[in-house]
mmCIF file with all atom_site columns, N, CA and C in Angstrom:
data_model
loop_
_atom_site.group_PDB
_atom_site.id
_atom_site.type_symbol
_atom_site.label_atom_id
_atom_site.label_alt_id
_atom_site.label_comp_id
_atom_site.label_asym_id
_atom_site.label_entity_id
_atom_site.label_seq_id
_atom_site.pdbx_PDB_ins_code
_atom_site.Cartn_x
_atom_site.Cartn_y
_atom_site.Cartn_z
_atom_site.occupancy
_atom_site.B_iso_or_equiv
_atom_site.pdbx_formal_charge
_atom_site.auth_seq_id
_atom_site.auth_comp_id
_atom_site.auth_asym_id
_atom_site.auth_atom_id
_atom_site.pdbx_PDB_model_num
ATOM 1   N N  . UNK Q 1 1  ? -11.901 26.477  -1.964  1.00 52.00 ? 1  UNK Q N  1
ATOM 2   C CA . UNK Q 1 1  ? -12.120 25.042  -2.048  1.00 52.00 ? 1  UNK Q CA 1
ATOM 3   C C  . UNK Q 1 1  ? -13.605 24.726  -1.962  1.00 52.00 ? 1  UNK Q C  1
ATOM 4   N N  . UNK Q 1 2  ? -14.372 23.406  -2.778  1.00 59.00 ? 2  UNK Q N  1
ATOM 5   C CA . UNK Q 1 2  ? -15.559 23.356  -2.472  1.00 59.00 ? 2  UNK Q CA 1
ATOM 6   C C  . UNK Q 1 2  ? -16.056 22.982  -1.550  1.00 59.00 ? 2  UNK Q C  1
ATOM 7   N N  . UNK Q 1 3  ? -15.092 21.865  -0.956  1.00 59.00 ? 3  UNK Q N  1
ATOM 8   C CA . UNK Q 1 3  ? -15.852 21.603  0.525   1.00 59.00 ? 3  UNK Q CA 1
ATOM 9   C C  . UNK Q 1 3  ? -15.849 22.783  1.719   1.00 59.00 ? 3  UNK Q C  1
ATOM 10  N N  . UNK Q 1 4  ? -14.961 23.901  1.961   1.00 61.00 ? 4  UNK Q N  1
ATOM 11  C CA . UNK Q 1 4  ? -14.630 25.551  2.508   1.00 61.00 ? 4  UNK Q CA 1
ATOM 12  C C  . UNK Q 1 4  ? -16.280 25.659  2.243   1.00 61.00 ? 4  UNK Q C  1
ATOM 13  N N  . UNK Q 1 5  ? -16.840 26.216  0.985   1.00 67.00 ? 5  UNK Q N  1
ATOM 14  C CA . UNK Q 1 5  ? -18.312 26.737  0.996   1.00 67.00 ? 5  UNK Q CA 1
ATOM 15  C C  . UNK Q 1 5  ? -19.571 25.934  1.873   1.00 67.00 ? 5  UNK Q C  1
ATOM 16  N N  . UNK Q 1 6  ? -19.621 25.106  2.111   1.00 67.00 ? 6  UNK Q N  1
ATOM 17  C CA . UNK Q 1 6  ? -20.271 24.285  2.833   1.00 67.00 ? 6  UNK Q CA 1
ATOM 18  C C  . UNK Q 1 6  ? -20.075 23.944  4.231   1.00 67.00 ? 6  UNK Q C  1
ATOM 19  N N  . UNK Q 1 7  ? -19.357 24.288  4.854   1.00 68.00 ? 7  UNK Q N  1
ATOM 20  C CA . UNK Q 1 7  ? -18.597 24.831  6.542   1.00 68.00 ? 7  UNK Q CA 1
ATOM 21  C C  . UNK Q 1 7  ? -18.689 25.403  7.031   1.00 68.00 ? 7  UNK Q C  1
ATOM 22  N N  . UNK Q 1 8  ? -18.647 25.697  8.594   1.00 75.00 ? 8  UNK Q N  1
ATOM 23  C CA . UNK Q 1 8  ? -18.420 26.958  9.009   1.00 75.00 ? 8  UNK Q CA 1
ATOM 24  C C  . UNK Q 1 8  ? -16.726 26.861  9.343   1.00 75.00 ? 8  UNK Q C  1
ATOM 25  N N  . UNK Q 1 9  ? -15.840 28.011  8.861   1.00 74.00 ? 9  UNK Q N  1
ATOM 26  C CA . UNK Q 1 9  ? -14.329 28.148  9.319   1.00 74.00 ? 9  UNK Q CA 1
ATOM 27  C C  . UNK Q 1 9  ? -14.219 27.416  10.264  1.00 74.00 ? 9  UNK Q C  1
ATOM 28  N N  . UNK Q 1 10 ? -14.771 27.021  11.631  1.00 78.00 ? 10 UNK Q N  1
ATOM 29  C CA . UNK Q 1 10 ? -14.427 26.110  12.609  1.00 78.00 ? 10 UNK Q CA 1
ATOM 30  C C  . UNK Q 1 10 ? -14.508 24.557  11.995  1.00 78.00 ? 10 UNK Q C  1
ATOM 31  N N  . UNK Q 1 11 ? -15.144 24.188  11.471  1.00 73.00 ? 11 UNK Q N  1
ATOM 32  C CA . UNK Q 1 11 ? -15.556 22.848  10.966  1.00 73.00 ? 11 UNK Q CA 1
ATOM 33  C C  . UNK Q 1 11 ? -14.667 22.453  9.560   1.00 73.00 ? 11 UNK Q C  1
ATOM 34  N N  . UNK Q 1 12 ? -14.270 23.596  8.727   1.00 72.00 ? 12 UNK Q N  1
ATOM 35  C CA . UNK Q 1 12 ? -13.527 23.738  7.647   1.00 72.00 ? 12 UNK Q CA 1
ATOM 36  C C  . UNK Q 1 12 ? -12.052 23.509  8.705   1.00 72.00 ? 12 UNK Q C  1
ATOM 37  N N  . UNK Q 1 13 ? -11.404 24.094  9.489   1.00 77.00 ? 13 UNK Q N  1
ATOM 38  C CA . UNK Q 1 13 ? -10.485 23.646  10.069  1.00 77.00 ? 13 UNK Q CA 1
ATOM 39  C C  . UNK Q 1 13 ? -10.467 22.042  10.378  1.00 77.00 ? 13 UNK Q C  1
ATOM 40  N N  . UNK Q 1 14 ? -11.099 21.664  11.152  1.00 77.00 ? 14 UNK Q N  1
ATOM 41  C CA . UNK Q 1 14 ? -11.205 20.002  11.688  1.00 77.00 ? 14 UNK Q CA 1
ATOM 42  C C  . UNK Q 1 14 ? -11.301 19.274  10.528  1.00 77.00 ? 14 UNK Q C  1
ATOM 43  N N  . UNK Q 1 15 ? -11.896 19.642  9.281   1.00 73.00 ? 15 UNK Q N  1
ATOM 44  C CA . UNK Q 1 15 ? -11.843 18.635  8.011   1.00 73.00 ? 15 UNK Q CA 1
ATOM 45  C C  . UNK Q 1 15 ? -10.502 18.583  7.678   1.00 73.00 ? 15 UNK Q C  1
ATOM 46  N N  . UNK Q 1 16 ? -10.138 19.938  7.293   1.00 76.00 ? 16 UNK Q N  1
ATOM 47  C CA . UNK Q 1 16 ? -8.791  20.231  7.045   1.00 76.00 ? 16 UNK Q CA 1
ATOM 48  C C  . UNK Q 1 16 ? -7.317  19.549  7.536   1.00 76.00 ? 16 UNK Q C  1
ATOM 49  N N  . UNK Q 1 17 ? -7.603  19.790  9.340   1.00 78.00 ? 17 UNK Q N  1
ATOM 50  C CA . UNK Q 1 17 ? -6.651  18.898  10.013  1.00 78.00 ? 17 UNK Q CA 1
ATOM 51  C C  . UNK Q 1 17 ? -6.895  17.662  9.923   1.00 78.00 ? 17 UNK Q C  1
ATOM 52  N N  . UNK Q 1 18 ? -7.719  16.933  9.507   1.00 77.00 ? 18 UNK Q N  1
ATOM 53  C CA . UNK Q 1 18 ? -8.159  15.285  9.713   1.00 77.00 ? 18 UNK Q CA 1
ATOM 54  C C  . UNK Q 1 18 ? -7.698  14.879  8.314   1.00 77.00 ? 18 UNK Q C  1
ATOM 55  N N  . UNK Q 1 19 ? -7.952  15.439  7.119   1.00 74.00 ? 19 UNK Q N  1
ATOM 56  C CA . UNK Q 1 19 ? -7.852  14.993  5.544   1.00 74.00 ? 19 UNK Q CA 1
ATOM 57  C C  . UNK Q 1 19 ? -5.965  15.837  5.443   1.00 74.00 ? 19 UNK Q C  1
ATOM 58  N N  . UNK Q 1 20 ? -5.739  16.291  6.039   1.00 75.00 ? 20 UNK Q N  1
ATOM 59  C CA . UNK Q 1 20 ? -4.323  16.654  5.753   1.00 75.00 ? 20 UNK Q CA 1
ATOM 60  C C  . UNK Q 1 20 ? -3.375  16.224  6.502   1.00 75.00 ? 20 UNK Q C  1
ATOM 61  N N  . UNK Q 1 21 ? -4.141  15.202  7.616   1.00 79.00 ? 21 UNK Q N  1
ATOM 62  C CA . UNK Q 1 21 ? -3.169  14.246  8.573   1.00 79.00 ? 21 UNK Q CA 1
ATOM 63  C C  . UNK Q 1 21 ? -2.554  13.081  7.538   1.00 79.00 ? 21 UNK Q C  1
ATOM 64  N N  . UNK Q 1 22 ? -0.964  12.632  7.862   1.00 82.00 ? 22 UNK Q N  1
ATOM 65  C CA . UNK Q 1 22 ? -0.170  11.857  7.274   1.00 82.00 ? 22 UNK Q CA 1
ATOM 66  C C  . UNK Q 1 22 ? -0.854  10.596  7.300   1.00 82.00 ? 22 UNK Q C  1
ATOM 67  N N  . UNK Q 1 23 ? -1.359  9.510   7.860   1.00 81.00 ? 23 UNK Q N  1
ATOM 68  C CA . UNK Q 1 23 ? -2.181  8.353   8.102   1.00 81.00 ? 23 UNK Q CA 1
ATOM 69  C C  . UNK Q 1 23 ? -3.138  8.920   6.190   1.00 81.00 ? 23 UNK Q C  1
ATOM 70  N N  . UNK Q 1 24 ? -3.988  9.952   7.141   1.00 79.00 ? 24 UNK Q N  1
ATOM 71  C CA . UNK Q 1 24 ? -4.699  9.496   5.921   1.00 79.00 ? 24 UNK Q CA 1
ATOM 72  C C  . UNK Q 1 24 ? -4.404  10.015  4.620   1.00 79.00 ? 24 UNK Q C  1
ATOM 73  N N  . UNK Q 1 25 ? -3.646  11.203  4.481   1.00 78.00 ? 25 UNK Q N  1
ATOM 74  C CA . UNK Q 1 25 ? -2.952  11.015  3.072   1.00 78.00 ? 25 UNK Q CA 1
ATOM 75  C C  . UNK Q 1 25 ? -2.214  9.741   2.651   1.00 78.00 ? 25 UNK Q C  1
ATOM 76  N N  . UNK Q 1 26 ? -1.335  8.751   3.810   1.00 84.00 ? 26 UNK Q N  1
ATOM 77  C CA . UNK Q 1 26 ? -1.148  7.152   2.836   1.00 84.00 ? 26 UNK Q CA 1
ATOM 78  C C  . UNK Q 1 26 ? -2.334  6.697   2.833   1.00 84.00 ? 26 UNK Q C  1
ATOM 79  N N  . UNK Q 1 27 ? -3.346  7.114   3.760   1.00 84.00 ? 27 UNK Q N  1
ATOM 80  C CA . UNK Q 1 27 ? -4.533  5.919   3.426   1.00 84.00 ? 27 UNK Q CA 1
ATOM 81  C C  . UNK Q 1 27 ? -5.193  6.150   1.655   1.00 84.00 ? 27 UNK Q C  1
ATOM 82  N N  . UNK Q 1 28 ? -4.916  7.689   1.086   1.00 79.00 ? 28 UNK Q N  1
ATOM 83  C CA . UNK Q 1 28 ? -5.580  7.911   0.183   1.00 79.00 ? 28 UNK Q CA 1
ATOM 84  C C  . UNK Q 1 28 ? -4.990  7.285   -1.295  1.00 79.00 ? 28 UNK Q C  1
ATOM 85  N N  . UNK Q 1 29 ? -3.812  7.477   -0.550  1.00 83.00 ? 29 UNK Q N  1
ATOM 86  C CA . UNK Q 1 29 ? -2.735  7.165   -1.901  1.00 83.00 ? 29 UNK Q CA 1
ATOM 87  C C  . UNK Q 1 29 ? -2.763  6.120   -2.210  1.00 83.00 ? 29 UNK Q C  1
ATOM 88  N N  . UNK Q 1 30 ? -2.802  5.156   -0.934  1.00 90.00 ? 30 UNK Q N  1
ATOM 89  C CA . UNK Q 1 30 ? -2.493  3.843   -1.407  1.00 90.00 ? 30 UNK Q CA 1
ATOM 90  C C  . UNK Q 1 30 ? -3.743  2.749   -1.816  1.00 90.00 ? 30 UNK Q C  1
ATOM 91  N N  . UNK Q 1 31 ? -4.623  3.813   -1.162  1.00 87.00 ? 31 UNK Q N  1
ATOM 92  C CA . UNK Q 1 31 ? -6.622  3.272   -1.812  1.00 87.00 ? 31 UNK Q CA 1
ATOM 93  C C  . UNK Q 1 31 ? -6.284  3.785   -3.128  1.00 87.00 ? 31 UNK Q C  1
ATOM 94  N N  . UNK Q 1 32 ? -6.008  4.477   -2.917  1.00 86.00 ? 32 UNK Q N  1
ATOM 95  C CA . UNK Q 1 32 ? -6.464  4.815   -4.951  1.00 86.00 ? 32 UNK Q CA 1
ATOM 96  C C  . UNK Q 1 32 ? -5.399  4.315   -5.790  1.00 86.00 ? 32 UNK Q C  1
ATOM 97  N N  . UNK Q 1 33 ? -4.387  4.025   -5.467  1.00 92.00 ? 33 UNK Q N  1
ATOM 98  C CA . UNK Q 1 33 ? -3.573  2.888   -6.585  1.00 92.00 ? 33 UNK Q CA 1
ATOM 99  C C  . UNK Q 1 33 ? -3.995  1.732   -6.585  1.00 92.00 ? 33 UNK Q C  1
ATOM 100 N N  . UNK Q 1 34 ? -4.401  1.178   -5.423  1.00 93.00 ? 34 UNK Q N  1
ATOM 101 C CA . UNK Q 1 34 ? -5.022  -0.319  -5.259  1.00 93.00 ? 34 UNK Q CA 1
ATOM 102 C C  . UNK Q 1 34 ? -6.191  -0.308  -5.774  1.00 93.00 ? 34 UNK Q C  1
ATOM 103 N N  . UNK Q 1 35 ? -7.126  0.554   -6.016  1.00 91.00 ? 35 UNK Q N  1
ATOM 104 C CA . UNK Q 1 35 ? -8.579  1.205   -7.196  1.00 91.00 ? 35 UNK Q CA 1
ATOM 105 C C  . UNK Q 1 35 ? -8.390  1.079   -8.113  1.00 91.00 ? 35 UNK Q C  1
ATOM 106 N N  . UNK Q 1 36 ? -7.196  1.756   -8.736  1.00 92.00 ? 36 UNK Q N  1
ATOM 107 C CA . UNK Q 1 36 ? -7.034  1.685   -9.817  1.00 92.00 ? 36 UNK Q CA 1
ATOM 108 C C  . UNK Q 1 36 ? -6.309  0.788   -10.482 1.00 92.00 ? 36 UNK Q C  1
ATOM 109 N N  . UNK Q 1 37 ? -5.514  -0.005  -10.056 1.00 95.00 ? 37 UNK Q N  1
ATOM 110 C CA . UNK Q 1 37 ? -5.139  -1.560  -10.105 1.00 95.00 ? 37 UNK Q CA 1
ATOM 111 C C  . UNK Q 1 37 ? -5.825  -2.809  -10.204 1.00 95.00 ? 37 UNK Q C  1
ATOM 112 N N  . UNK Q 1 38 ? -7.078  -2.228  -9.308  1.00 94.00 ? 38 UNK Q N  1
ATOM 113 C CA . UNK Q 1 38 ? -7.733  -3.808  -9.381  1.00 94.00 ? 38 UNK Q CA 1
ATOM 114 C C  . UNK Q 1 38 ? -9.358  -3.814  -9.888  1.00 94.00 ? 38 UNK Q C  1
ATOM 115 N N  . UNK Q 1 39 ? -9.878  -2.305  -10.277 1.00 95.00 ? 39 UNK Q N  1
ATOM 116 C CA . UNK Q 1 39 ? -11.356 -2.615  -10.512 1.00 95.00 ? 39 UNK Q CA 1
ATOM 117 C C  . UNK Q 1 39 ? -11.743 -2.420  -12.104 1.00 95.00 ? 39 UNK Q C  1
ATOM 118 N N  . UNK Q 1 40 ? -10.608 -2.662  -12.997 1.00 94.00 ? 40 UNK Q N  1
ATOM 119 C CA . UNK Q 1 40 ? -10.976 -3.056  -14.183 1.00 94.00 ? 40 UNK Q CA 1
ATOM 120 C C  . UNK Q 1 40 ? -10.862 -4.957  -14.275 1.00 94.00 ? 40 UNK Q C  1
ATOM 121 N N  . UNK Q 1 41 ? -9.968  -5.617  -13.214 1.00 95.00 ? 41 UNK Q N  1
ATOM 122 C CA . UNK Q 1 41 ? -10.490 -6.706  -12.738 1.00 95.00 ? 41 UNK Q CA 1
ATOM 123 C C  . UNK Q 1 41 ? -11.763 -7.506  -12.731 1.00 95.00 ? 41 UNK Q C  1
ATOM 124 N N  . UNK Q 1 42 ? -12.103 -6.295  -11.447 1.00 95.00 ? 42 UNK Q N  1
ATOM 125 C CA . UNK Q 1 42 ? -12.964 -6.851  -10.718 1.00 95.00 ? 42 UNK Q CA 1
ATOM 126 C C  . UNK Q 1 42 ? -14.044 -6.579  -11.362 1.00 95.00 ? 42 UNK Q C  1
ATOM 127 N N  . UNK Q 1 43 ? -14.168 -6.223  -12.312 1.00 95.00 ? 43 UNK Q N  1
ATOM 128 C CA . UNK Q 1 43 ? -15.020 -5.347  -13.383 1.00 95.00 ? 43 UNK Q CA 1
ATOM 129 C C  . UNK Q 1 43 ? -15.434 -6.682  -14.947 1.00 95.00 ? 43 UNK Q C  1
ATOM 130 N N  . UNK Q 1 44 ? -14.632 -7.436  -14.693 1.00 96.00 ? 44 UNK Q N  1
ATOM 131 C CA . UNK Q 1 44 ? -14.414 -8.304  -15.401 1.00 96.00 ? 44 UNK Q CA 1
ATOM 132 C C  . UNK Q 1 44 ? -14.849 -9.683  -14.877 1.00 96.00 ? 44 UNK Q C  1
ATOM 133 N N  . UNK Q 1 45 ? -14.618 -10.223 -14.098 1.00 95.00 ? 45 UNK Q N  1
ATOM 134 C CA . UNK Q 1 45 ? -15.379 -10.865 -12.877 1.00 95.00 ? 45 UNK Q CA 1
ATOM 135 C C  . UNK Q 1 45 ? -16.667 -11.039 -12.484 1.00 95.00 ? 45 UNK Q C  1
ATOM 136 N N  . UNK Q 1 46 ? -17.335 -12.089 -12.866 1.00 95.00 ? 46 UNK Q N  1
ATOM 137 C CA . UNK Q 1 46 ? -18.658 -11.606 -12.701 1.00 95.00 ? 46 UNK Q CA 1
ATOM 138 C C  . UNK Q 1 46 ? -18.851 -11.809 -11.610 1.00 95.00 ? 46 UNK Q C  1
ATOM 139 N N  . UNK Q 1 47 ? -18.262 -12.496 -10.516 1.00 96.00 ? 47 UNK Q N  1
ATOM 140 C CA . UNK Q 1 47 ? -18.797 -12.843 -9.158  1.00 96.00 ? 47 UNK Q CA 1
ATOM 141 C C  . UNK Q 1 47 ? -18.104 -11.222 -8.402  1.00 96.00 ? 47 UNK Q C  1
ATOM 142 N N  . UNK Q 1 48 ? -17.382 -10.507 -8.760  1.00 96.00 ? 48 UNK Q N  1
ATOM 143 C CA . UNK Q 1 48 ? -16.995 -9.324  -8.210  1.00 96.00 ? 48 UNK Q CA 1
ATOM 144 C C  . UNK Q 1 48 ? -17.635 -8.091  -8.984  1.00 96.00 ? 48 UNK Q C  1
ATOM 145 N N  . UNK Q 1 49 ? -18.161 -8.529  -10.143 1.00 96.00 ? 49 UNK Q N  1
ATOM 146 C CA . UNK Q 1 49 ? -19.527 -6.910  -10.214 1.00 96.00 ? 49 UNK Q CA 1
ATOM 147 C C  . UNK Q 1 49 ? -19.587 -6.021  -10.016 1.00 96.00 ? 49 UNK Q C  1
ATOM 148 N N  . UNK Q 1 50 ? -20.715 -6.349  -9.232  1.00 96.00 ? 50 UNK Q N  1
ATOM 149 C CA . UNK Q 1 50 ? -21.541 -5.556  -8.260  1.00 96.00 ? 50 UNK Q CA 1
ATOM 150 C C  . UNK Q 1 50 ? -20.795 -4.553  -7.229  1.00 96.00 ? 50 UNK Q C  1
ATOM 151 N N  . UNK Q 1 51 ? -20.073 -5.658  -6.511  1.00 96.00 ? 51 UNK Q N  1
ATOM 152 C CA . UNK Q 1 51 ? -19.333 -5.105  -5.670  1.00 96.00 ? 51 UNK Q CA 1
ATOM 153 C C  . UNK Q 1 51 ? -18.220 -3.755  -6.699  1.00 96.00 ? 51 UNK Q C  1
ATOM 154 N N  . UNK Q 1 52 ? -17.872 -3.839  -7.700  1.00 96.00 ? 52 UNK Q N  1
ATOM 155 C CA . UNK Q 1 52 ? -16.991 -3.186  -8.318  1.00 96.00 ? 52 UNK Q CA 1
ATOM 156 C C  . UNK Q 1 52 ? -17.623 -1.831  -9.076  1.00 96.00 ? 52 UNK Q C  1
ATOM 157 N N  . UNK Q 1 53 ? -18.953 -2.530  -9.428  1.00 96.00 ? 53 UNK Q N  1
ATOM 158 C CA . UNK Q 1 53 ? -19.980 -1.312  -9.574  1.00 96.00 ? 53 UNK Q CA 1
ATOM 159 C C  . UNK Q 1 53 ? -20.211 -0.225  -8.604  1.00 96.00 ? 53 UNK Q C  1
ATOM 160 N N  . UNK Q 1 54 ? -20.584 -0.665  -7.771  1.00 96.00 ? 54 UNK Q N  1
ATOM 161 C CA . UNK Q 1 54 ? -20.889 -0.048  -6.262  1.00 96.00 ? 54 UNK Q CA 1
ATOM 162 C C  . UNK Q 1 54 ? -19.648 1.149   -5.895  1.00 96.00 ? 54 UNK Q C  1
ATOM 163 N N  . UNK Q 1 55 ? -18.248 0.427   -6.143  1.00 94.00 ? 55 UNK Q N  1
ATOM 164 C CA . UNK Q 1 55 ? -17.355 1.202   -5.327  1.00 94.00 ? 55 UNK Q CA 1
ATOM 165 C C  . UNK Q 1 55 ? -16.801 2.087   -6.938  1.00 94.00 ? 55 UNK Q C  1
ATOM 166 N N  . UNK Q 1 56 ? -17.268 1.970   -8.115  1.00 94.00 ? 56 UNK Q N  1
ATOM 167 C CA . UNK Q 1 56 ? -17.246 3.113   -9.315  1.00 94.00 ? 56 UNK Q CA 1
ATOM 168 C C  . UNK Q 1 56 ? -17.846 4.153   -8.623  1.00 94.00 ? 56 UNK Q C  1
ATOM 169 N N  . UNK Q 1 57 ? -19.051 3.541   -8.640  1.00 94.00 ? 57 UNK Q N  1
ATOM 170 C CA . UNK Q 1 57 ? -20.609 4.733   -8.481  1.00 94.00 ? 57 UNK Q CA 1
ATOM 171 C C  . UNK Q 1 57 ? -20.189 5.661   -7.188  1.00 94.00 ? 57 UNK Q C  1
ATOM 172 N N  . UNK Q 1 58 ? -19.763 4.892   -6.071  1.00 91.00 ? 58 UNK Q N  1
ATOM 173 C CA . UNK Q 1 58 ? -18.926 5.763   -4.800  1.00 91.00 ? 58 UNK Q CA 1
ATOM 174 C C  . UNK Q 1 58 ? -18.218 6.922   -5.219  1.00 91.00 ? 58 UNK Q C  1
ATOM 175 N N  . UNK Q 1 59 ? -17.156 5.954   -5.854  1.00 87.00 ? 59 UNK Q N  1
ATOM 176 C CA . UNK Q 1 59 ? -16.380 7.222   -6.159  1.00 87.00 ? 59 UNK Q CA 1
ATOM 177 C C  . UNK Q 1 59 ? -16.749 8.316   -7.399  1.00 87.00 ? 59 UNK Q C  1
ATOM 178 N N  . UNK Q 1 60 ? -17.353 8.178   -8.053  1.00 86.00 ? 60 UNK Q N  1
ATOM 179 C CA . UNK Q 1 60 ? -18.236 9.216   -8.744  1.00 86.00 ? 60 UNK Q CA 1
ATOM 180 C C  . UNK Q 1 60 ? -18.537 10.438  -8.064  1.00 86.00 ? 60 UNK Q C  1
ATOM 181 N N  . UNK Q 1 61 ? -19.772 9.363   -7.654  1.00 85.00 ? 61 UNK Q N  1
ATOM 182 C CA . UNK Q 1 61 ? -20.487 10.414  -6.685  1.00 85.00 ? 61 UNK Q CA 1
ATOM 183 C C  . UNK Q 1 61 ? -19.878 11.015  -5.712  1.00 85.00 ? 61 UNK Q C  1
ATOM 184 N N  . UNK Q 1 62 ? -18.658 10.710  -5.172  1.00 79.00 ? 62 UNK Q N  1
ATOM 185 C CA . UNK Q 1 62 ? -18.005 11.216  -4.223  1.00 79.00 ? 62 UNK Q CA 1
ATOM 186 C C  . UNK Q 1 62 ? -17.325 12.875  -4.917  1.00 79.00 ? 62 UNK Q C  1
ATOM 187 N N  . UNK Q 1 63 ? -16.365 12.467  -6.068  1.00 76.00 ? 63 UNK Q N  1
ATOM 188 C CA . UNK Q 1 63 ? -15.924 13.595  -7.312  1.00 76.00 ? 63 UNK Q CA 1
ATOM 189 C C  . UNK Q 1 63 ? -17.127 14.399  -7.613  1.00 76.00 ? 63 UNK Q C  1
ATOM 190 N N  . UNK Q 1 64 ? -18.190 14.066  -7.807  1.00 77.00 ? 64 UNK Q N  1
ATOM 191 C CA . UNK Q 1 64 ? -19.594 15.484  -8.057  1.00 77.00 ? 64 UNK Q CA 1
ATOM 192 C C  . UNK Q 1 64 ? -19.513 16.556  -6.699  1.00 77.00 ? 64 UNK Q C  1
ATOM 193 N N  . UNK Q 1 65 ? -19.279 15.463  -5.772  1.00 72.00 ? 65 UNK Q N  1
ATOM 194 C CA . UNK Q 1 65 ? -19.860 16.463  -4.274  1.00 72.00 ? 65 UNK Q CA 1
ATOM 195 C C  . UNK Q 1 65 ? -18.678 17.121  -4.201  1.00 72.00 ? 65 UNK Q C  1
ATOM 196 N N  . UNK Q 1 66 ? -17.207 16.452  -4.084  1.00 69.00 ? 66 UNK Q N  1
ATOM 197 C CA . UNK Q 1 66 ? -16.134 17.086  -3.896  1.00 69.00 ? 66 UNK Q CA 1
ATOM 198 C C  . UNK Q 1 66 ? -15.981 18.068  -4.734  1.00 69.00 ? 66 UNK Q C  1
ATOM 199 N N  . UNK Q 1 67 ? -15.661 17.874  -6.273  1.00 68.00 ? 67 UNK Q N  1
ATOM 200 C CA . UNK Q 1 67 ? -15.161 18.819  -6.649  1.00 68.00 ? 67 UNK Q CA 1
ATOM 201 C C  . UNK Q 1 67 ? -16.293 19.448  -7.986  1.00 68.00 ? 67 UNK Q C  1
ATOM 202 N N  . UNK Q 1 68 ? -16.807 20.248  -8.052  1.00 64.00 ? 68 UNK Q N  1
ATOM 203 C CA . UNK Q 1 68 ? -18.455 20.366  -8.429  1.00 64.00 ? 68 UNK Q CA 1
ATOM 204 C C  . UNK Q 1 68 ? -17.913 21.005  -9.591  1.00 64.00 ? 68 UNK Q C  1
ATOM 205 N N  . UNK Q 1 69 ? -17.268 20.654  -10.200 1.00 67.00 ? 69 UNK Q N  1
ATOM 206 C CA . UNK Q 1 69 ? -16.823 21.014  -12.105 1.00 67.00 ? 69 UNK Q CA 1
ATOM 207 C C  . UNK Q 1 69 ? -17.498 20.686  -13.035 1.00 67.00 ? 69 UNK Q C  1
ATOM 208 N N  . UNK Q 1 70 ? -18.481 20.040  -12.844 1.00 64.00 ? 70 UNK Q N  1
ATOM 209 C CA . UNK Q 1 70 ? -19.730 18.979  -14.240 1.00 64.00 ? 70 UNK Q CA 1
ATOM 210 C C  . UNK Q 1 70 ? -18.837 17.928  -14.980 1.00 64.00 ? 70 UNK Q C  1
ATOM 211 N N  . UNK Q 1 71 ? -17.443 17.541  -14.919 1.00 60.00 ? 71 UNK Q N  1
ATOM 212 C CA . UNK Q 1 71 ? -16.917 16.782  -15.315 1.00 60.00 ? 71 UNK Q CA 1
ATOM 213 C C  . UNK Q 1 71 ? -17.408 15.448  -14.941 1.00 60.00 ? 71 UNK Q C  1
ATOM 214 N N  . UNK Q 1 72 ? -17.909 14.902  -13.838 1.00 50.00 ? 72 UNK Q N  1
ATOM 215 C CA . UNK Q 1 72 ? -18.214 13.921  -13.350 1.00 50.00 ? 72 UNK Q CA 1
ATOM 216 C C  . UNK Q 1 72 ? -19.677 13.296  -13.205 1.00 50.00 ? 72 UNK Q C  1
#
């Protein structure tokens, strides 16, 4: 995994147990349907923008660091 290379096994555990706890797997699921539901919206919107820009560019940049394929 790419985030594993960047850890030490002790610290790769605690990510592991925290991102594979039930809370936040619904927290992920249900952020990213509600993402993807509402920021071609908000994208449309000019008073919501920015704000909609901002949380693209997040998650971008979040997909480069996470998963380091050049797709993103």
């Amino acid at each position: 995994l790419p985030l594993a290379s960047r850890l030490t096994p002790s610290q790769a555990d605690a990510v592991y147990a925290v991102l594979g706890s039930e809370p936040v797997i619904f927290i992920y699921i249900w952020g990213g349907l509600i993402f993807d539901l509402l920021i071609g919206t908000m994208l449309c919107i000019r008073r919501t923008q920015v704000f909609a820009l901002t949380l693209v560019a997040v998650f971008h940049f979040s997909n480069t660091w996470i998963f380091n394929i050049g797709a993103f």
